[in-house]
Amino acid sequence: MNEIFNPENKLEEINHEKLLRKVLVMKNKNMRLAQMCAAFVEGKYELSYSFADDETYEMSTLRLIIEPDTAIPSITEIYPYAFFYENEINELFGVNVKFINHDYNKKLYRIDAESPFVKKEDK
Amino acid sequence: MAQLMNFAPVVLKNLFSKPVTKNYPAEPAVYPARSRGHIEIDLDTCIMCGLCMRSCPSGSIKVDRPNATWTINRFDCVQCGYCATVCPKKSLTMNPGYQEPGEEKFEASYTKPAEEK
Amino acid sequence: MGKRSVVPFGPQHPVLPEPIHLDLVIEDEKIIEAIPSIGFVHRGLESLVTKRTYKEMTYVVERTCGICSFMHGMAYCEAVEEVMNVEVPDRGKYLRTIWAELSRMHSHLLWLGLLADGFGFESLFYQCWRLRESVLDVLELTTGGRCIFSVNKIGGVLKDLDEDMTKAILQTVDKVEKELEAIKKTFLFDYSVESRLKGVGVLTKQQAHDLGCAGPFARGSGIKMDMRMRGYDAYKDLDFEPIVSEDGDGYARCYVRTMEIFQSIDIIRQAIAKLPAGEFGVDVKGLPKGEAFVRVEQPRGEAVYYVKANGTQYLDRMRVRTPTFANLPGLVETLKGAQFADVPLLILAIDPCISCTER
């Protein structure tokens, strides 16, 4: 029988001003950025930054809830490969992400519609 | 570490064995019983509830209750079989045999014979 | 120093049936920089959750990818089950494991074939796909579909395996194991294959970690990470070890995937031997409310599913992070400094699936 690594997923809600500091803490723990996603719920953006540890199989998520017009800083300086995720949430949800290295300027998916994942009437 | 002639036995075996492919149009293809080919309807048991229409992920089924017609666009159908799962009377079944290709999409309509009263 | 020029590569290319475009900055025959761009097959599947009920979505999610289809459906169902606190019966868990491992086998055989085609070994390509065909046949026999099975439902699986079918699966894996043993020698020891793969596209363990790579691509660089170790489904009762290679080159990735086919065969045998009797699926009533993250190991690597439900028939958000999405930065890194002729081989090395990356 194998040893099973199945720790609980952690979730922490943070203020968007603390984002870079918290992400840096994750980087120093040698964690990998597993995914980043946005959701649009009740007129606000919910951003999830998930970090995974490859040895303990732990996953912790940072949750940001921001107003539609709030700009968030890019984390590409800390995790260079986050640029795909950031371009994606920028294009599909219209989240204002500032200072992305490799900014595709809403041309990652080559779609005409402006932020198609956010319903027009909710804006 | 690196070796030569590793593939030779496989090639030789291949040379002297029968083809693995089928001589298809001459020899018919055999589908297993579970093969998801197309949806069939048994109109005798169908109660025209329209549950299949509402739960079709690709929206290929239309149920017209007043005229007792069940319509499917087989070119839009993705053969998921969800309609057969939800059907309350089990009138829909998924059977082997694929839809023949065509130049344009068309719908197949099935009308329930009028009941004698 | 030679003159620099830019060569556009893809989205249509003879060896690469994947719609990815790369702008390759080359200096003579050497690649200096590669700029990826995707977006040719974006379908917006994630936003369909607001228009299809959460049960219908099972079938939509399965069609994210044509190869790891089953595991997409499985991961989605597991995420919804976690939200709704549904316990899947043991037999359902084992059946999911068996089908998942069969899909891993056919996916890796497909990849080995494409790799052989990529370095110009046509007959080896045919041999791999011939073996894959027998796996597909048994999948069609047991589920009704060759690649897209549609046997998942929230709360378990839709179809059961009977005695004859488990026998057919065992016969197939026996046959594949025997014949793969012969082909394996060519992949792992042949002189011409080695000369195309050894030392090509090296990615060190540190680089692979820093670029967030996943799956066989990361394991080929020495990262011992396999989501199956988390023990979802029946994996908690089965015995296996992640397959790791330290070299980080094309050969290591080929080695990891070849050995994973044998590992899958072993897991299938264990699962069939331990297959419990009883129910294989439960009916789920009620509506989901809450959120869940689920990670599963697909043939291409770790996939992350996120589901957020609001207590209605329609989910608020479903997010799929596919393994190729995580591996693209690693791919760009391996291309730097490589020879121009190795580009198709290096792109193949991550087993790209652009259609599921863009969803």
XYZ file of C-alpha atoms in Angstrom:
599
model
C 0.000 0.000 0.000
C 1.157 3.484 -0.713
C 1.620 6.397 1.523
C -1.188 8.823 0.734
C -0.637 12.535 0.590
C -3.990 14.187 0.862
C -3.873 17.347 2.938
C -6.879 19.655 3.034
C -6.911 22.474 0.527
C -6.411 25.780 2.274
C -8.181 28.989 1.382
C -7.304 32.418 2.669
C -9.102 35.641 1.892
C -6.799 38.595 1.547
C -6.942 42.262 0.730
C -5.712 43.091 -2.758
C -3.109 45.492 -1.389
C -1.392 42.613 0.375
C -1.310 40.442 -2.751
C 2.333 40.814 -3.708
C 3.530 40.276 -0.146
C 1.461 37.106 0.226
C 2.577 35.762 -3.150
C 6.175 36.369 -2.150
C 5.585 34.298 0.996
C 4.374 31.443 -1.229
C 7.392 31.800 -3.480
C 9.682 31.610 -0.464
C 7.953 28.408 0.617
C 9.071 27.050 -2.769
C 5.538 26.533 -3.959
C 4.442 26.325 -7.561
C 1.656 28.456 -9.014
C -0.899 25.776 -9.837
C -3.601 27.955 -11.268
C -5.139 31.358 -11.242
C -8.737 32.085 -12.044
C -11.382 34.741 -11.881
C -15.107 34.579 -11.298
C -17.685 37.316 -11.490
C -20.141 36.999 -8.631
C -22.688 39.606 -7.567
C -20.991 42.533 -9.225
C -17.539 41.760 -7.860
C -14.534 39.875 -9.136
C -13.342 36.893 -7.167
C -9.772 36.025 -7.973
C -8.173 32.783 -6.819
C -4.447 32.229 -6.841
C -3.669 28.595 -6.067
C -0.226 27.441 -5.054
C 0.834 23.833 -4.834
C 3.606 22.108 -3.015
C 4.991 19.180 -4.980
C 6.324 17.269 -2.005
C 3.457 17.432 0.455
C 0.727 17.791 -2.227
C -0.630 20.731 -0.310
C -2.603 23.393 -2.120
C -3.317 26.813 -0.708
C -5.420 29.397 -2.411
C -5.364 33.146 -1.974
C -8.748 34.709 -2.556
C -9.167 38.336 -3.535
C -12.515 40.032 -3.835
C -12.259 43.286 -5.725
C -14.559 45.903 -7.214
C -14.796 45.850 -11.027
C -12.734 49.013 -11.432
C -9.917 48.063 -9.055
C -6.585 47.420 -10.697
C -4.401 44.647 -9.357
C -0.643 44.356 -9.789
C 0.769 41.576 -11.931
C 2.701 38.806 -10.191
C 4.851 38.038 -13.236
C 7.867 39.548 -11.476
C 7.611 36.801 -8.856
C 6.171 33.985 -10.982
C 7.215 34.708 -14.593
C 4.907 32.020 -16.009
C 1.820 33.693 -14.534
C 1.541 35.786 -17.674
C -0.723 33.240 -19.401
C -3.176 33.257 -16.514
C -3.111 37.028 -16.163
C -3.679 37.584 -19.844
C -6.541 35.114 -19.679
C -8.402 36.827 -16.818
C -7.699 40.163 -18.417
C -9.188 39.097 -21.715
C -12.109 36.919 -20.640
C -13.212 38.837 -17.547
C -11.793 42.289 -18.128
C -9.898 42.340 -14.826
C -7.465 45.216 -14.911
C -4.031 43.650 -14.351
C -1.196 46.136 -14.417
C 2.380 45.635 -15.557
C 2.220 42.128 -17.041
C 5.459 40.995 -18.608
C 4.397 39.739 -22.050
C 1.100 41.589 -22.214
C -0.924 40.205 -25.118
C -3.294 43.223 -24.870
C -6.470 41.113 -24.942
C -5.293 39.181 -27.984
C -4.420 35.859 -26.326
C -7.554 34.082 -27.521
C -8.184 36.206 -30.622
C -11.856 36.843 -29.863
C -13.834 39.906 -30.850
C -16.098 40.130 -27.823
C -15.081 42.340 -24.935
C -14.798 40.308 -21.680
C -17.250 37.572 -22.791
C -17.349 35.762 -19.444
C -18.989 38.680 -17.656
C -22.647 39.147 -18.427
C -23.443 42.570 -19.837
C -26.373 43.306 -17.516
C -24.268 42.617 -14.396
C -21.691 45.260 -15.171
C 24.139 1.123 -24.271
C 22.895 1.920 -27.732
C 22.027 -1.152 -29.758
C 21.324 -1.824 -33.380
C 18.725 -4.041 -35.029
C 16.196 -3.781 -32.200
C 13.310 -3.388 -34.531
C 14.201 -6.275 -36.831
C 12.303 -8.997 -34.892
C 9.146 -6.858 -34.909
C 9.469 -6.259 -38.636
C 10.068 -9.941 -39.389
C 7.102 -10.991 -37.286
C 5.004 -8.396 -39.040
C 6.088 -9.650 -42.445
C 4.804 -13.147 -41.803
C 1.563 -12.385 -39.967
C -1.906 -11.569 -41.175
C -2.906 -7.904 -41.525
C -4.469 -6.464 -38.358
C -6.785 -4.248 -40.351
C -10.087 -5.376 -41.737
C -10.957 -5.496 -45.386
C -13.665 -3.021 -44.426
C -16.301 -2.483 -47.097
C -16.132 -6.155 -48.068
C -16.111 -7.295 -44.458
C -18.696 -5.455 -42.331
C -17.625 -3.560 -39.216
C -18.812 -5.113 -35.986
C -19.984 -2.834 -33.223
C -20.249 -4.058 -29.644
C -23.683 -3.967 -28.026
C -22.827 -0.929 -25.905
C -21.632 1.133 -28.868
C -23.192 4.581 -28.809
C -24.253 5.116 -32.395
C -27.634 6.750 -32.563
C -30.753 7.414 -30.497
C -33.900 5.496 -31.245
C -37.357 6.311 -29.985
C -40.190 3.993 -29.127
C -43.218 6.181 -29.839
C -45.658 3.755 -28.270
C -44.355 4.416 -24.785
C -43.306 8.047 -25.281
C -45.474 10.483 -23.332
C -44.094 13.627 -25.016
C -42.973 15.076 -21.696
C -40.126 17.000 -23.322
C -37.540 16.147 -20.672
C -35.130 14.964 -23.382
C -35.476 18.307 -25.169
C -34.710 20.251 -22.001
C -31.720 18.157 -20.994
C -29.974 17.732 -24.355
C -26.524 19.391 -24.008
C -26.338 20.207 -27.709
C -30.010 21.147 -28.120
C -30.631 18.737 -30.972
C -34.000 17.351 -29.837
C -37.332 19.095 -30.338
C -40.594 17.831 -28.882
C -43.806 19.219 -30.316
C -46.530 18.233 -27.913
C -49.690 19.451 -29.750
C -48.713 17.645 -32.951
C -47.188 14.676 -31.103
C -43.945 14.957 -33.031
C -40.473 14.083 -31.799
C -37.675 15.606 -33.891
C -33.944 15.046 -33.720
C -31.179 16.666 -35.663
C -28.777 13.755 -35.798
C -25.963 15.951 -37.094
C -26.037 18.073 -33.930
C -26.372 15.094 -31.603
C -23.146 14.303 -29.740
C -24.163 10.750 -28.733
C -23.813 11.410 -25.013
C -26.886 9.362 -24.166
C -28.139 11.753 -21.493
C -31.649 11.811 -23.001
C -31.842 8.032 -22.695
C -30.736 8.301 -19.047
C -33.332 10.906 -18.088
C -36.270 9.516 -20.091
C -38.945 8.660 -17.473
C -40.564 5.933 -19.604
C -37.299 4.596 -21.046
C -38.628 5.090 -24.588
C -35.268 6.388 -25.781
C -32.455 3.934 -26.352
C -28.901 4.310 -27.555
C -28.139 1.771 -30.250
C -25.122 0.854 -32.377
C -24.852 2.122 -35.941
C -23.630 5.569 -36.807
C -25.453 8.290 -38.688
C -24.492 8.349 -42.351
C -22.679 11.473 -43.453
C -24.522 13.917 -45.658
C -23.980 17.122 -47.547
C -26.346 19.105 -45.407
C -27.827 18.814 -41.954
C -31.390 17.635 -41.761
C -33.802 16.670 -39.044
C -35.565 13.378 -38.604
C -39.141 13.635 -37.407
C -41.204 10.936 -35.788
C -44.926 11.471 -35.341
C -46.931 9.533 -32.856
C -49.979 7.922 -34.485
C -53.227 9.455 -33.284
C -54.722 7.441 -30.467
C -58.126 5.928 -30.946
C -60.621 7.223 -28.491
C 27.399 35.524 -35.060
C 24.928 34.946 -37.813
C 22.065 37.066 -38.918
C 18.875 36.732 -36.927
C 15.624 35.955 -38.623
C 12.122 35.046 -37.512
C 10.467 31.850 -38.701
C 6.749 31.478 -38.106
C 5.878 27.932 -37.043
C 2.315 26.609 -37.037
C -0.661 26.635 -36.546
C -0.587 24.315 -39.541
C 2.458 22.135 -39.761
C 2.974 18.663 -41.273
C 4.267 16.985 -38.106
C 2.228 18.912 -35.607
C -1.519 18.509 -35.740
C -1.966 21.038 -32.959
C -3.047 24.634 -33.534
C -0.232 26.450 -31.765
C 1.732 29.235 -33.348
C 5.340 29.989 -32.459
C 7.481 32.825 -33.685
C 10.971 31.371 -33.660
C 13.859 33.809 -33.609
C 16.716 31.869 -35.149
C 20.374 32.545 -35.644
C 21.661 30.222 -38.358
C 20.139 26.910 -37.219
C 19.909 27.771 -33.538
C 16.834 29.077 -31.763
C 17.359 32.157 -29.656
C 13.831 32.919 -28.614
C 10.373 31.464 -29.070
C 7.185 33.445 -28.655
C 4.071 31.288 -28.308
C 0.614 32.367 -29.255
C -2.575 30.402 -28.984
C -6.194 31.277 -29.572
C -7.107 29.445 -32.770
C -9.609 27.070 -31.190
C -11.027 28.923 -28.212
C -14.573 27.644 -27.643
C -15.595 29.266 -24.359
C -16.639 25.961 -22.771
C -16.180 27.379 -19.280
C -18.856 29.992 -19.790
C -21.368 27.315 -20.829
C -21.910 26.533 -17.131
C -24.299 29.446 -16.924
C -26.463 27.976 -19.709
C -26.373 24.232 -19.059
C -27.420 22.537 -15.847
C -24.704 21.083 -13.671
C -25.673 17.540 -14.688
C -25.616 18.305 -18.412
C -22.202 19.874 -17.974
C -20.737 16.417 -17.298
C -21.177 15.658 -20.988
C -19.929 19.048 -22.120
C -16.816 18.817 -19.951
C -16.010 15.384 -21.375
C -15.754 16.959 -24.777
C -13.046 19.376 -23.675
C -10.458 16.974 -24.980
C -10.654 13.972 -27.262
C -7.928 11.972 -25.548
C -8.171 12.566 -21.816
C -11.930 12.963 -22.126
C -12.773 10.494 -19.378
C -10.569 12.158 -16.805
C -12.043 15.576 -17.531
C -15.503 14.210 -16.819
C -14.234 12.370 -13.766
C -12.548 15.440 -12.304
C -15.638 17.548 -12.876
C -17.878 14.956 -11.238
C -15.510 14.680 -8.291
C -15.547 18.439 -7.839
C -19.351 18.558 -7.851
C -19.491 15.507 -5.563
C -17.199 17.287 -3.130
C -19.463 20.334 -3.160
C -22.576 18.208 -2.611
C -20.966 15.798 -0.120
C -21.810 12.735 -2.183
C -19.981 9.526 -1.412
C -19.394 7.410 -4.518
C -19.797 3.654 -3.928
C -16.562 1.689 -3.909
C -17.300 -0.181 -7.105
C -17.878 3.137 -8.874
C -14.494 4.362 -7.687
C -12.752 1.238 -8.946
C -14.492 1.375 -12.316
C -13.420 4.996 -12.697
C -9.857 3.990 -11.912
C -9.863 1.173 -14.453
C -11.220 3.367 -17.242
C -8.884 6.203 -16.295
C -5.863 3.920 -16.544
C -7.060 2.488 -19.863
C -7.291 6.044 -21.185
C -3.797 6.738 -19.911
C -2.578 3.697 -21.819
C -4.159 4.753 -25.084
C -3.002 8.334 -24.656
C 0.607 7.338 -24.041
C 0.556 4.869 -26.935
C -0.749 7.656 -29.139
C 2.042 9.907 -27.943
C 4.731 7.286 -28.515
C 3.409 6.843 -32.043
C 3.457 10.567 -32.699
C 6.965 10.786 -31.308
C 8.112 8.014 -33.652
C 6.445 9.864 -36.500
C 8.126 13.068 -35.342
C 11.610 11.626 -35.669
C 10.748 9.874 -38.889
C 10.318 6.241 -37.800
C 7.117 5.471 -39.682
C 6.873 1.738 -39.004
C 7.337 2.259 -35.279
C 4.476 4.739 -35.438
C 2.253 2.088 -37.018
C 3.192 -0.447 -34.352
C 2.222 1.927 -31.527
C -1.081 2.821 -33.085
C -1.854 -0.819 -33.775
C -1.477 -1.505 -30.053
C -3.540 1.554 -29.221
C -6.294 0.206 -31.428
C -6.693 -2.890 -29.256
C -7.081 -0.661 -26.180
C -9.677 1.407 -28.028
C -11.551 -1.756 -28.968
C -11.850 -2.865 -25.377
C -12.935 0.650 -24.393
C -15.656 0.561 -27.004
C -16.741 -2.827 -25.744
C -16.975 -1.689 -22.128
C -18.204 1.892 -22.450
C -19.631 2.292 -25.937
C -17.219 4.951 -27.091
C -13.684 4.725 -28.412
C -12.378 7.970 -26.974
C -15.345 9.735 -25.439
C -16.907 7.296 -23.028
C -19.807 9.233 -21.482
C -19.993 6.849 -18.543
C -19.483 9.409 -15.791
C -22.297 10.790 -13.785
C -22.385 12.793 -10.620
C -22.474 10.106 -7.962
C -20.616 7.339 -9.765
C -20.641 5.742 -13.194
C -23.442 4.797 -15.570
C -22.322 1.381 -16.738
C -21.036 -1.687 -14.982
C -18.433 -4.232 -16.011
C -19.555 -7.843 -16.186
C -17.424 -10.972 -15.996
C -16.783 -11.169 -19.754
C -15.735 -7.551 -19.913
C -13.189 -7.751 -17.106
C -11.832 -10.826 -18.874
C -11.607 -8.909 -22.139
C -9.761 -6.061 -20.390
C -7.284 -8.458 -18.821
C -6.684 -10.207 -22.144
C -6.075 -6.881 -23.851
C -3.617 -5.622 -21.258
C -1.773 -8.946 -21.397
C -1.491 -8.655 -25.152
C -0.416 -5.005 -25.040
C 2.173 -5.754 -22.371
C 3.685 -8.579 -24.405
C 3.867 -6.625 -27.639
C 4.954 -3.387 -26.019
C 7.837 -5.267 -24.437
C 9.171 -5.830 -27.988
C 8.614 -2.240 -29.125
C 10.003 -0.816 -25.881
C 13.478 -1.987 -26.856
C 13.371 0.195 -29.929
C 12.279 3.267 -27.995
C 14.725 2.868 -25.150
C 17.833 1.271 -26.603
C 17.900 1.817 -30.351
C 20.862 3.723 -31.669
C 18.995 5.944 -34.106
C 16.241 6.764 -31.626
C 18.764 7.636 -28.943
C 20.629 9.935 -31.278
C 17.445 11.922 -31.849
C 16.368 12.092 -28.207
C 19.414 12.057 -25.917
C 20.466 15.490 -24.748
C 17.726 17.222 -26.724
C 15.736 19.940 -24.972
C 17.216 19.540 -21.511
C 15.201 20.993 -18.655
C 16.766 20.705 -15.209
C 14.797 19.899 -12.072
C 15.129 23.467 -10.802
C 14.007 24.922 -14.140
C 11.026 22.584 -14.303
C 9.988 23.653 -10.815
C 10.510 27.353 -11.523
C 8.384 27.122 -14.665
C 5.548 25.290 -12.934
C 5.657 22.180 -15.131
C 3.413 19.205 -14.462
C 2.926 15.582 -15.370
C 5.345 13.355 -17.290
C 7.164 16.459 -18.495
C 8.062 17.391 -14.896
C 8.696 13.762 -13.924
C 11.127 13.489 -16.825
C 13.076 16.292 -15.158
C 13.204 14.538 -11.820
C 10.250 16.068 -9.983
C 8.511 13.263 -8.129
C 4.995 14.543 -8.444
C 1.979 12.474 -9.368
C -1.496 13.572 -8.342
C -2.533 9.924 -8.035
C -0.485 9.885 -4.829
C -3.257 12.006 -3.330
C -5.252 8.804 -3.283
C -8.436 9.897 -4.983
C -10.783 7.184 -6.261
C -9.311 3.721 -5.807
C -5.691 4.839 -5.942
C -5.509 4.850 -2.149
C -5.828 1.049 -2.139
C -3.463 0.355 -5.010
C 0.260 0.024 -5.031
C 2.353 2.164 -7.353
C 5.254 4.586 -7.362
C 5.579 7.664 -9.581
C 8.007 7.035 -12.419
C 10.800 9.568 -12.436
C 13.811 10.111 -14.611
C 16.596 12.536 -13.738
C 17.980 13.449 -17.164
C 15.356 15.986 -18.217
C 15.901 15.423 -21.958
C 13.686 14.022 -24.696
C 14.803 10.491 -23.897
C 13.781 10.870 -20.231
C 10.276 11.982 -21.224
C 9.995 9.051 -23.601
C 11.205 6.698 -20.848
C 8.699 8.058 -18.303
C 5.755 7.646 -20.649
C 6.790 4.171 -21.815
C 7.142 2.954 -18.251
C 3.845 4.569 -17.291
C 2.053 2.304 -19.740
C 3.435 -0.708 -17.860
C 2.480 0.980 -14.603
C -1.081 1.486 -15.860
C -1.254 -2.195 -16.847
C -0.183 -3.108 -13.338
C -2.755 -0.761 -11.763
C -5.537 -2.169 -13.951
C -4.672 -5.716 -12.872
C -4.654 -4.733 -9.209
C -7.946 -2.857 -9.548
C -9.678 -5.747 -11.310
C -8.400 -8.206 -8.702
C -9.774 -6.041 -5.895
C -12.953 -4.931 -7.704
C -15.634 -4.862 -4.982
C -19.191 -5.945 -5.681
C -22.231 -3.796 -5.155
C -23.599 -0.495 -6.349
C -21.624 1.490 -8.900
C -23.505 4.764 -8.793
C -25.908 6.670 -6.599
C -28.627 9.057 -7.679
C -27.957 12.583 -6.659
C -30.781 14.861 -5.653
C -30.640 18.482 -4.656
C -28.607 21.390 -5.851
C -24.955 22.136 -5.236
C -23.848 25.088 -3.124
C -20.265 25.870 -2.297
C -16.928 25.558 -3.997
C -14.235 22.951 -4.474
C -10.830 22.486 -6.011
C -9.978 19.067 -7.396
C -6.696 17.936 -8.860
C -6.325 14.756 -10.896
C -3.470 13.240 -12.848
C -4.272 13.104 -16.531
C -2.036 11.430 -19.100
C -0.518 14.829 -19.811
C -0.184 15.880 -16.194
C -2.018 17.556 -13.391
C -5.402 19.087 -14.163
C -7.053 21.494 -11.751
C -10.815 21.746 -11.630
C -12.550 24.510 -9.746
C -16.303 24.545 -9.284
C -18.316 27.283 -7.642
C -22.009 26.664 -7.161
C -24.667 29.014 -5.876
C -27.527 26.671 -4.996
C -29.273 26.789 -8.376
C -29.205 24.391 -11.326
C -26.508 26.483 -12.958
C -23.007 26.839 -11.613
C -21.452 30.236 -11.112
C -18.073 29.253 -12.398
C -16.181 26.229 -13.546
C -12.516 26.490 -14.236
C -10.298 23.968 -15.957
C -6.532 24.329 -15.771
C -5.261 21.753 -18.218
C -1.753 20.279 -18.038
C -0.645 21.796 -21.333
C -1.442 25.246 -19.979
C 1.098 24.623 -17.228
C 3.655 23.091 -19.563
C 3.754 25.824 -22.214
C 6.281 28.001 -20.304
C 8.496 24.928 -19.952
C 8.191 24.256 -23.673
C 9.359 27.785 -24.518
C 12.358 27.299 -22.232
C 13.391 23.996 -23.851
C 13.205 25.561 -27.298
C 15.811 28.185 -26.451
C 19.182 27.072 -27.728
C 17.790 24.047 -29.566
C 18.413 23.170 -33.183
C 15.752 24.223 -35.665
C 15.292 20.628 -36.837
C 14.408 19.517 -33.291
C 11.510 21.951 -32.889
C 8.670 19.536 -33.829
C 10.162 16.906 -31.542
C 10.440 19.326 -28.635
C 6.883 20.536 -29.032
C 5.722 16.927 -29.103
C 7.713 16.213 -25.954
C 5.192 18.015 -23.742
C 2.352 16.091 -25.423
C 0.559 19.319 -26.283
C -3.201 19.453 -26.404
C -4.010 22.984 -27.446
C -7.728 22.440 -27.813
C -8.107 21.614 -24.139
C -5.703 24.387 -23.197
C -7.976 26.968 -24.750
C -11.205 25.169 -23.892
